[in-house]
XYZ file of C-alpha atoms in Angstrom:
631
model
C -101.154 60.748 1.113
C -100.765 58.305 3.993
C -102.077 55.511 1.748
C -99.588 56.389 -0.923
C -96.716 56.265 1.592
C -97.928 52.868 2.811
C -98.076 51.686 -0.800
C -94.466 52.772 -1.316
C -93.385 50.971 1.845
C -95.155 47.797 0.745
C -93.732 48.078 -2.738
C -90.237 48.628 -1.378
C -90.627 45.613 0.888
C -91.825 43.468 -2.026
C -88.978 44.658 -4.244
C -86.542 43.895 -1.437
C -87.882 40.339 -1.207
C -87.574 39.889 -4.975
C -83.999 41.182 -4.961
C -83.214 38.946 -1.999
C -84.571 35.901 -3.841
C -82.554 36.710 -6.968
C -79.488 37.236 -4.805
C -79.850 33.767 -3.315
C -80.552 32.358 -6.785
C -77.365 33.828 -8.265
C -75.390 32.669 -5.231
C -76.862 29.161 -5.191
C -76.713 28.487 -8.972
C -72.902 28.426 -9.197
C -72.866 26.391 -5.982
C -75.264 23.853 -7.541
C -73.094 23.630 -10.655
C -69.936 23.296 -8.572
C -71.432 20.437 -6.552
C -72.732 18.839 -9.766
C -69.316 19.045 -11.395
C -67.643 17.469 -8.370
C -70.306 14.776 -8.375
C -69.733 14.145 -12.095
C -65.990 14.052 -11.551
C -66.398 11.314 -8.950
C -68.657 9.324 -11.296
C -66.209 9.955 -14.128
C -63.382 8.465 -12.102
C -65.451 5.329 -11.494
C -66.153 4.826 -15.228
C -62.699 5.830 -16.487
C -61.237 2.316 -16.253
C -64.281 0.540 -17.777
C -64.238 3.053 -20.669
C -60.552 2.371 -21.319
C -61.113 -1.391 -21.205
C -64.203 -1.038 -23.398
C -62.192 0.892 -26.009
C -59.416 -1.706 -26.016
C -61.933 -4.503 -26.498
C -63.529 -2.709 -29.452
C -60.054 -2.331 -30.978
C -59.497 -6.056 -30.436
C -62.718 -6.879 -32.289
C -61.809 -4.572 -35.192
C -58.298 -6.031 -35.395
C -59.839 -9.510 -35.379
C -61.876 -8.676 -38.471
C -58.804 -7.253 -40.197
C -56.694 -10.301 -39.304
C -59.497 -12.779 -40.132
C -59.467 -14.104 -36.546
C -63.062 -14.924 -35.663
C -62.375 -15.863 -32.021
C -60.710 -12.471 -31.418
C -63.728 -10.736 -32.908
C -66.142 -12.578 -30.638
C -63.924 -12.143 -27.582
C -63.609 -8.413 -28.232
C -67.354 -7.916 -28.701
C -68.344 -10.002 -25.665
C -65.814 -8.272 -23.400
C -66.854 -4.842 -24.700
C -70.498 -5.631 -23.946
C -69.582 -6.597 -20.352
C -67.709 -3.323 -19.844
C -70.547 -1.357 -21.408
C -72.956 -2.861 -18.869
C -70.706 -1.605 -16.048
C -70.504 1.864 -17.603
C -74.275 2.056 -18.038
C -74.931 1.110 -14.408
C -72.533 3.731 -13.072
C -73.781 6.346 -15.515
C -77.310 6.026 -14.037
C -76.119 7.992 -10.994
C -75.432 10.961 -13.287
C -78.630 10.633 -15.343
C -80.762 12.993 -13.134
C -78.361 15.851 -13.930
C -79.392 15.789 -17.582
C -82.179 18.249 -16.677
C -79.695 20.966 -15.664
C -79.383 23.795 -18.184
C -76.296 23.592 -20.437
C -74.530 20.875 -18.434
C -77.473 18.538 -18.910
C -77.038 18.626 -22.690
C -73.586 17.065 -22.422
C -74.850 14.387 -20.045
C -77.687 13.590 -22.463
C -75.124 13.317 -25.283
C -73.238 10.696 -23.274
C -76.519 8.827 -22.968
C -76.824 8.898 -26.784
C -73.270 7.550 -27.058
C -74.137 4.637 -24.772
C -77.254 3.811 -26.802
C -75.209 3.895 -30.011
C -72.453 1.733 -28.497
C -74.952 -0.895 -27.323
C -76.660 -1.101 -30.723
C -73.309 -1.103 -32.528
C -71.998 -4.061 -30.523
C -75.242 -5.945 -31.111
C -74.862 -5.282 -34.848
C -71.309 -6.635 -34.656
C -72.476 -9.791 -32.905
C -75.204 -10.356 -35.504
C -72.610 -9.880 -38.262
C -70.380 -12.550 -36.708
C -73.327 -14.945 -36.532
C -74.109 -14.234 -40.206
C -70.625 -14.980 -41.504
C -69.928 -18.028 -39.329
C -71.274 -20.475 -41.936
C -68.868 -18.945 -44.483
C -65.915 -18.375 -42.156
C -63.862 -21.138 -43.762
C -64.610 -19.941 -47.307
C -63.897 -16.328 -46.344
C -60.489 -17.274 -44.978
C -60.969 -16.884 -41.218
C -58.252 -18.644 -39.244
C -60.428 -20.460 -36.749
C -63.690 -21.340 -38.416
C -65.795 -23.683 -36.312
C -66.360 -26.045 -39.240
C -63.940 -26.905 -42.025
C -65.997 -27.364 -45.186
C -64.985 -30.216 -47.419
C -64.964 -28.050 -50.534
C -62.076 -28.594 -52.918
C -62.574 -26.316 -55.912
C -63.419 -22.644 -56.128
C -66.590 -23.533 -58.035
C -67.742 -25.738 -55.135
C -67.171 -22.876 -52.701
C -69.115 -20.444 -54.869
C -72.003 -22.870 -55.316
C -72.123 -23.396 -51.538
C -72.327 -19.639 -50.992
C -74.997 -19.157 -53.671
C -77.167 -21.955 -52.293
C -77.112 -20.609 -48.736
C -77.350 -16.845 -49.277
C -81.075 -16.825 -48.505
C -80.247 -17.715 -44.884
C -78.465 -14.383 -44.432
C -81.440 -12.163 -45.292
C -83.193 -12.358 -41.887
C -79.915 -11.495 -40.164
C -79.430 -8.530 -42.495
C -82.776 -7.073 -41.449
C -81.729 -7.235 -37.787
C -78.303 -5.742 -38.521
C -79.926 -2.912 -40.480
C -82.247 -2.242 -37.545
C -79.277 -1.979 -35.150
C -77.323 0.297 -37.498
C -80.416 2.490 -37.736
C -80.492 2.711 -33.923
C -76.838 3.770 -33.933
C -77.500 6.411 -36.575
C -80.533 7.829 -34.738
C -78.655 8.028 -31.428
C -75.597 9.762 -32.887
C -77.809 12.142 -34.903
C -79.201 13.527 -31.608
C -75.774 14.907 -30.671
C -75.316 18.558 -31.628
C -71.745 18.993 -32.978
C -71.869 22.757 -32.377
C -71.632 22.143 -28.612
C -68.120 20.763 -29.031
C -64.785 22.407 -29.871
C -63.392 22.313 -33.408
C -60.228 20.639 -32.129
C -59.302 18.622 -29.052
C -55.679 17.984 -28.097
C -54.592 19.224 -31.500
C -56.901 16.883 -33.418
C -60.029 17.738 -35.388
C -63.066 16.908 -33.257
C -66.249 18.668 -34.339
C -65.829 17.871 -38.034
C -65.077 14.237 -37.215
C -68.398 14.051 -35.366
C -70.197 15.590 -38.353
C -68.490 13.117 -40.693
C -69.539 10.249 -38.411
C -73.169 11.357 -38.516
C -73.231 11.545 -42.312
C -71.173 8.365 -42.619
C -73.639 6.400 -40.492
C -76.523 7.631 -42.621
C -74.679 6.489 -45.759
C -73.828 3.118 -44.153
C -77.469 2.559 -43.327
C -78.399 3.197 -46.957
C -75.613 0.898 -48.215
C -76.691 -1.880 -45.884
C -80.239 -1.566 -47.164
C -78.896 -2.316 -50.649
C -77.027 -5.485 -49.626
C -80.187 -7.571 -49.341
C -81.282 -7.040 -52.965
C -77.674 -7.655 -54.037
C -77.641 -11.037 -52.318
C -80.974 -11.812 -53.925
C -79.639 -11.327 -57.472
C -76.047 -12.535 -56.990
C -76.939 -16.180 -57.756
C -78.445 -15.078 -61.061
C -75.414 -12.935 -61.919
C -73.045 -15.870 -61.294
C -75.129 -18.324 -63.297
C -76.509 -20.404 -60.458
C -79.675 -21.296 -62.358
C -78.396 -20.965 -65.921
C -75.534 -19.714 -68.091
C -74.977 -15.964 -68.198
C -72.954 -14.379 -70.976
C -71.115 -11.074 -70.507
C -69.064 -8.731 -72.647
C -65.785 -7.972 -70.861
C -64.875 -4.505 -72.113
C -61.303 -3.297 -71.600
C -60.871 0.466 -71.093
C -57.274 1.633 -71.495
C -56.917 4.236 -68.737
C -53.487 5.230 -70.101
C -55.536 6.956 -72.795
C -58.250 8.451 -70.618
C -61.763 8.779 -71.974
C -64.989 10.004 -70.286
C -65.963 6.590 -68.831
C -62.438 5.548 -67.845
C -60.375 4.797 -70.940
C -60.127 4.184 -74.651
C -62.254 1.159 -75.661
C -59.418 -1.017 -76.880
C -60.470 -4.679 -76.699
C -63.213 -7.001 -75.561
C -63.864 -10.626 -74.662
C -67.027 -12.665 -74.288
C -67.294 -14.662 -71.051
C -69.736 -17.376 -70.027
C -70.540 -17.825 -66.332
C -72.220 -20.969 -65.044
C -72.446 -21.792 -61.330
C -69.504 -19.523 -60.615
C -67.263 -20.980 -63.305
C -66.006 -18.424 -65.843
C -65.176 -19.564 -69.378
C -63.846 -17.274 -72.149
C -65.708 -17.673 -75.438
C -63.821 -15.248 -77.675
C -61.445 -12.293 -77.636
C -61.314 -9.573 -80.279
C -59.593 -6.281 -81.027
C -61.994 -3.328 -81.075
C -60.417 -2.137 -84.338
C -61.477 -5.360 -86.046
C -65.036 -4.792 -84.881
C -64.849 -1.205 -86.149
C -63.797 -2.488 -89.565
C -67.112 -4.337 -89.691
C -68.964 -1.284 -88.428
C -67.459 0.972 -91.094
C -68.186 4.664 -91.514
C -71.931 4.486 -91.072
C -72.185 7.298 -88.497
C -70.788 10.846 -88.753
C -68.531 11.930 -85.901
C -70.188 14.070 -83.193
C -68.993 17.623 -82.713
C -66.403 17.004 -79.927
C -64.610 14.365 -82.027
C -64.599 16.594 -85.121
C -63.310 19.465 -82.996
C -60.613 17.761 -80.922
C -59.686 14.418 -82.551
C -57.616 15.145 -85.696
C -58.613 13.596 -89.036
C -61.499 11.558 -87.598
C -64.759 12.129 -89.484
C -66.785 9.049 -88.522
C -68.035 7.825 -85.170
C -66.357 4.518 -84.405
C -67.365 2.024 -81.720
C -64.054 2.631 -79.916
C -64.997 6.299 -79.433
C -68.597 5.833 -78.302
C -67.999 6.338 -74.576
C -68.281 10.114 -74.929
C -70.766 10.618 -72.117
C -69.291 10.702 -68.583
C -72.317 8.668 -67.503
C -71.267 5.051 -68.104
C -74.824 3.813 -68.681
C -75.558 6.565 -71.196
C -72.337 5.753 -73.071
C -73.051 2.017 -73.013
C -76.613 2.581 -74.266
C -75.031 4.108 -77.373
C -72.159 1.639 -77.679
C -74.155 -1.545 -77.093
C -76.944 -0.735 -79.549
C -74.347 -0.148 -82.285
C -72.151 -3.073 -81.184
C -75.049 -5.498 -81.732
C -75.350 -4.438 -85.379
C -72.012 -6.029 -86.322
C -70.787 -8.201 -83.419
C -70.678 -11.998 -83.787
C -71.852 -12.417 -80.164
C -75.088 -10.465 -79.720
C -77.027 -12.406 -77.092
C -75.389 -10.947 -73.978
C -76.650 -10.405 -70.421
C -74.493 -7.375 -69.704
C -71.178 -5.574 -69.921
C -68.363 -5.690 -67.370
C -65.848 -2.869 -67.919
C -62.336 -3.034 -66.453
C -59.124 -1.057 -66.794
C -55.445 -1.787 -66.061
C -55.733 -1.050 -62.326
C -57.752 -4.217 -61.695
C -55.143 -6.320 -63.539
C -52.283 -4.748 -61.584
C -54.042 -5.209 -58.240
C -54.744 -8.886 -58.903
C -51.175 -9.542 -60.086
C -49.907 -7.886 -56.902
C -51.504 -10.774 -54.992
C -51.015 -13.789 -57.272
C -47.595 -12.806 -58.660
C -46.301 -13.303 -62.185
C -48.458 -15.377 -64.517
C -47.677 -17.059 -67.816
C -50.144 -16.808 -70.701
C -49.849 -19.367 -73.475
C -48.571 -17.766 -76.727
C -48.383 -14.351 -75.047
C -45.567 -14.606 -72.484
C -45.354 -13.680 -68.806
C -47.057 -10.768 -67.033
C -46.475 -9.159 -63.635
C -47.218 -5.968 -61.695
C -43.519 -5.180 -61.193
C -42.499 -1.602 -62.057
C -39.967 -1.726 -64.892
C -37.543 1.001 -66.090
C -38.653 0.827 -69.733
C -41.743 2.850 -68.875
C -41.605 3.429 -65.108
C -44.908 1.553 -65.021
C -46.151 -1.995 -64.283
C -44.717 -4.623 -66.632
C -48.200 -5.872 -67.570
C -49.166 -2.381 -68.768
C -45.953 -1.943 -70.749
C -46.248 -5.332 -72.422
C -49.850 -4.740 -73.488
C -49.004 -1.298 -74.862
C -45.834 -2.532 -76.557
C -47.656 -5.262 -78.452
C -50.764 -3.292 -79.317
C -49.403 0.174 -80.153
C -45.775 -0.094 -81.333
C -45.601 0.616 -85.106
C -44.498 -2.346 -87.283
C -43.700 -2.870 -90.969
C -46.333 -5.591 -91.063
C -50.029 -5.760 -90.097
C -50.609 -7.370 -86.720
C -53.652 -9.582 -86.492
C -55.808 -9.165 -83.395
C -53.422 -6.617 -81.870
C -55.287 -6.513 -78.548
C -55.919 -10.256 -78.506
C -53.907 -10.899 -75.344
C -56.546 -9.218 -73.165
C -58.929 -12.182 -73.059
C -56.280 -14.910 -72.463
C -54.603 -12.710 -69.862
C -57.851 -12.099 -67.972
C -58.699 -15.804 -68.201
C -55.298 -16.803 -66.807
C -55.591 -14.308 -63.956
C -59.101 -15.559 -63.134
C -57.894 -19.160 -63.076
C -55.165 -18.230 -60.605
C -57.707 -16.388 -58.453
C -60.145 -19.298 -58.440
C -57.436 -21.796 -57.524
C -55.773 -19.655 -54.870
C -55.674 -20.793 -51.223
C -58.579 -19.617 -49.081
C -56.391 -17.202 -47.120
C -56.153 -15.040 -50.256
C -59.897 -14.900 -50.944
C -60.570 -11.966 -48.596
C -57.852 -10.013 -50.425
C -59.519 -10.690 -53.768
C -62.881 -9.595 -52.354
C -61.234 -6.428 -51.063
C -59.653 -5.789 -54.481
C -63.028 -6.190 -56.163
C -64.781 -3.829 -53.771
C -61.979 -1.239 -53.977
C -61.996 -1.311 -57.773
C -65.760 -0.814 -57.780
C -65.408 2.041 -55.309
C -62.641 3.685 -57.344
C -64.508 3.000 -60.622
C -61.976 0.701 -62.252
C -64.686 -1.985 -62.429
C -68.216 -1.130 -63.647
C -71.345 -2.978 -64.729
C -74.120 -2.459 -67.274
C -77.250 -4.602 -67.640
C -79.380 -3.288 -70.528
C -82.107 -5.935 -70.400
C -82.301 -6.626 -66.658
C -83.740 -3.666 -64.730
C -83.296 -5.461 -61.402
C -79.581 -6.093 -61.901
C -79.092 -2.560 -63.235
C -80.925 -1.028 -60.281
C -78.855 -2.933 -57.719
C -75.652 -2.084 -59.579
C -76.543 1.605 -59.508
C -77.481 1.419 -55.819
C -73.928 0.212 -55.123
C -72.494 2.982 -57.293
C -71.070 0.305 -59.599
C -72.506 1.656 -62.855
C -70.682 4.972 -63.225
C -73.817 7.113 -63.149
C -73.828 10.906 -63.001
C -75.961 11.497 -59.926
C -78.762 13.887 -59.096
C -77.955 15.879 -55.970
C -79.624 18.560 -53.871
C -76.789 20.969 -53.145
C -73.460 21.865 -54.697
C -72.257 19.365 -57.296
C -68.807 18.911 -58.842
C -67.524 16.509 -61.478
C -64.343 17.164 -63.482
C -64.173 14.897 -66.540
C -61.070 14.724 -68.773
C -60.697 13.196 -72.235
C -57.408 12.352 -73.949
C -57.905 13.014 -77.651
C -54.837 11.800 -79.609
C -52.460 12.407 -76.697
C -50.693 9.011 -76.815
C -50.750 7.068 -73.519
C -49.695 10.095 -71.491
C -52.292 9.472 -68.764
C -49.818 6.878 -67.496
C -47.827 9.841 -66.217
C -50.079 12.909 -66.169
C -51.633 13.810 -62.830
C -53.424 16.725 -61.222
C -54.137 18.612 -58.022
C -57.405 20.455 -57.601
C -58.426 23.274 -55.274
C -61.944 24.626 -54.787
C -62.461 27.947 -53.020
C -66.040 28.643 -51.920
C -66.854 32.284 -51.123
C -70.200 33.370 -49.665
C -71.149 36.993 -50.434
C -73.165 39.112 -47.952
C -76.383 38.416 -49.859
C -75.775 34.648 -49.713
C -74.555 34.321 -53.306
C -71.966 31.572 -53.782
C -68.889 32.233 -55.911
C -66.572 29.303 -56.608
C -63.023 29.430 -57.914
C -61.678 26.086 -59.091
C -57.973 25.694 -59.877
C -56.818 22.521 -61.635
C -53.064 21.992 -61.884
C -52.027 19.392 -64.459
C -48.457 18.095 -64.447
C -46.427 15.448 -66.275
C -43.023 14.822 -64.636
C -41.764 12.135 -67.043
C -39.640 12.703 -70.183
C -41.307 12.268 -73.565
C -41.017 9.190 -75.776
C -40.078 8.743 -79.406
C -43.411 9.400 -81.079
C -42.098 9.288 -84.651
C -44.100 6.528 -86.293
C -41.434 6.002 -88.973
C -38.744 5.194 -86.401
C -40.867 2.460 -84.856
C -40.601 3.848 -81.330
C -43.133 3.096 -78.631
C -44.970 6.356 -78.028
C -46.378 6.287 -74.504
C -45.647 9.755 -73.167
C -46.472 12.394 -75.727
C -48.328 15.706 -75.761
C -51.568 15.255 -73.816
C -54.439 16.849 -75.746
C -56.956 17.181 -72.938
C -60.622 18.065 -73.354
C -61.925 19.110 -69.951
C -65.566 19.294 -68.926
C -66.664 20.582 -65.536
C -70.174 19.469 -64.496
C -71.795 21.805 -61.943
C -75.360 22.501 -60.685
C -77.718 23.334 -63.523
C -78.151 27.077 -63.912
C -74.648 27.983 -62.692
C -73.193 31.097 -64.338
C -69.667 31.058 -65.732
C -67.693 34.170 -64.794
C -64.357 33.315 -66.430
C -62.031 30.508 -67.535
C -58.275 31.015 -67.499
C -55.628 28.810 -69.103
C -57.829 27.216 -71.769
C -56.861 27.051 -75.440
C -60.488 27.636 -76.406
C -62.880 30.430 -75.485
C -65.470 30.162 -72.677
C -67.963 27.426 -73.523
C -71.124 26.595 -71.582
C -73.637 23.840 -72.326
C -76.121 21.552 -70.577
C -75.928 17.791 -70.189
C -77.336 15.136 -67.848
C -79.226 17.726 -65.820
C -76.060 19.790 -65.181
C -74.435 22.921 -66.511
C -71.145 22.097 -68.241
C -68.096 24.348 -68.641
C -65.571 23.259 -71.276
C -61.847 23.860 -71.716
C -58.981 22.397 -73.738
C -55.263 22.263 -72.945
C -52.098 20.657 -74.261
C -49.757 19.262 -71.607
C -46.230 18.411 -72.719
C -43.972 15.877 -70.985
C -41.997 17.368 -68.070
C -44.275 20.383 -67.856
C -47.210 21.864 -65.959
C -50.445 23.555 -66.949
C -53.222 25.255 -65.030
C -56.939 25.769 -65.570
C -59.025 28.181 -63.486
C -62.831 28.184 -63.526
C -64.739 30.918 -61.724
C -68.511 30.655 -61.553
C -71.609 31.477 -59.497
C -73.999 28.812 -58.245
C -77.721 29.166 -59.086
C -78.868 29.388 -55.454
C -77.893 31.204 -52.256
C -76.514 29.878 -48.994
C -78.414 30.501 -45.758
C -76.351 31.439 -42.715
C -76.293 28.681 -40.106
C -77.216 25.944 -42.579
C -74.728 23.203 -43.512
C -73.015 23.546 -46.883
C -73.117 20.260 -48.780
C -71.328 19.214 -51.928
C -71.089 15.952 -53.863
C -67.810 15.415 -55.720
C -67.858 12.587 -58.270
C -64.729 10.724 -59.338
C -64.087 10.017 -63.005
C -63.721 6.302 -63.798
C -60.204 5.174 -64.638
C -58.457 8.076 -62.946
C -55.840 8.044 -60.231
C -56.774 9.213 -56.738
C -56.025 12.897 -57.224
C -55.446 15.322 -54.348
C -58.371 17.681 -53.665
C -58.493 20.713 -51.384
C -61.776 22.485 -50.612
C -61.836 25.818 -48.768
C -64.966 27.253 -47.172
C -64.208 30.497 -45.324
C -61.597 29.641 -42.697
C -62.399 25.921 -42.963
C -60.518 23.565 -45.254
C -60.711 19.896 -46.212
C -57.879 18.036 -47.903
C -58.214 14.497 -49.231
C -57.441 12.132 -52.091
C -60.501 11.537 -54.243
C -60.670 7.732 -54.329
C -64.457 7.555 -54.705
C -67.537 9.745 -54.983
C -67.434 11.884 -51.871
C -69.984 14.054 -50.074
C -68.480 16.794 -47.939
C -70.278 18.959 -45.415
C -69.228 22.244 -43.806
């Protein structure tokens, strides 16, 4: 009994000591954090000014690039690097605190930011060194050397002959961008608030992480592009291309009705037109040798044969061109071609915005000015007026102005002052991004592969996750896509079992009055009744629940590795229409995992407004390119 009492006393004493230790622990822990926070505050005050100066210097460097001022770029980068060195030295006093629970995670994140900033500035400096030899050609204000190059061809040849010197620099830049991406990827966005001072914060960090990963991939593709660019521009021999004009006022799956074409020769950067023809003339040679596929028989009135002008039925540009080009070669006078370059009216308008009005021999003057006759660019109206207005006589080569017009515009571009060259480069890149300019190389796998890597070939992509591609086709609806537009809303609902139900609402609207579409009166019919065949491409295996607003019954098919839902509507001038698709995805969403979706943009379309809702989260944007979103 005495032993038991002693045991209880000893146990009580031990328990008391344990409680006492925990007491001191709970008292000291907040004290440690309080001291640490004060310590961090003091360090923060010492780095506040260098951080502000660093930020201003980065802005200076960015502005220098935008203003083509190379000295400002270098000054901004060098000054930012000096400030970053100061910040890093002062930050070292806070580094030991990274081992503290919770608080240490935020200190470690700041360390990742510093690593990313250092690598990013080094990448910027390497980029400046890479472009210095071309600074004069690229239009920078204060290039170190003024090249004695008179013509545009001389400038292009100089670039082509020296591109191989950039490759080693590209490898170093890619390495630095990879370091930035790895550092930023270590930051956990969930530790940070959704908004800060009224602005979105967490989602911006997520977008940055995914954007850096995409930039790294894009940069990896630049090196092979530079390797094949000399070949594309005829540095070692003449290249011959089919310039295919897609009329986006009459929207088709790959961007527009195939209305005209020209053959171009390219040698050492010099572009020479060989011939220009109306697609209808080529179709007359082709004849009625192929029966019309089902969609044409179903939606295009009184058309029973498959014509060349209607062969871009697949939303995948390469798939459509595989069909078109093989049939084109059966009847075309120019068969030995290296590829196809497809353009629509947006590229013409953008170029005319920069060079101004141009005169084309035998065809008149063209500009990008909006005119009241159509509330559209003059160049678009003039092309449509000549090619589509009914006449009492037969017009020869009705679309024949396309080639001379493109040639005239190209001549103006090539002979423009160097300060305009960066704008033309920007126009080219934007039109590729927005899919108004696409490429197809049937007999050159290397060129085709690089083109696809830059998303310049209009491919329908494979994707692990949610996928969305709305593709519209104007079948005998005049040129109403000049005026028709749309807004689109996707609502993503996750059921308790993880099932994903999507409701997609597409609002079509045409605010402009209709035109005189009576062929006998000779009116120019631009805005008529839009007969719109809609296809929605979604992950393969998706289940359609319902379609509302369509003039046809629910239709499901498979194409290009996707499930396809079809609909058809008629949209009158000065009216609205709505389509609603409700469907279930073929997989379930796991709680805590990011929700990813790839949205692809249809070639030739305007930048429509998209809204995507995921629970209480929402993203709103204009779809100006293929876009991956992450919740």
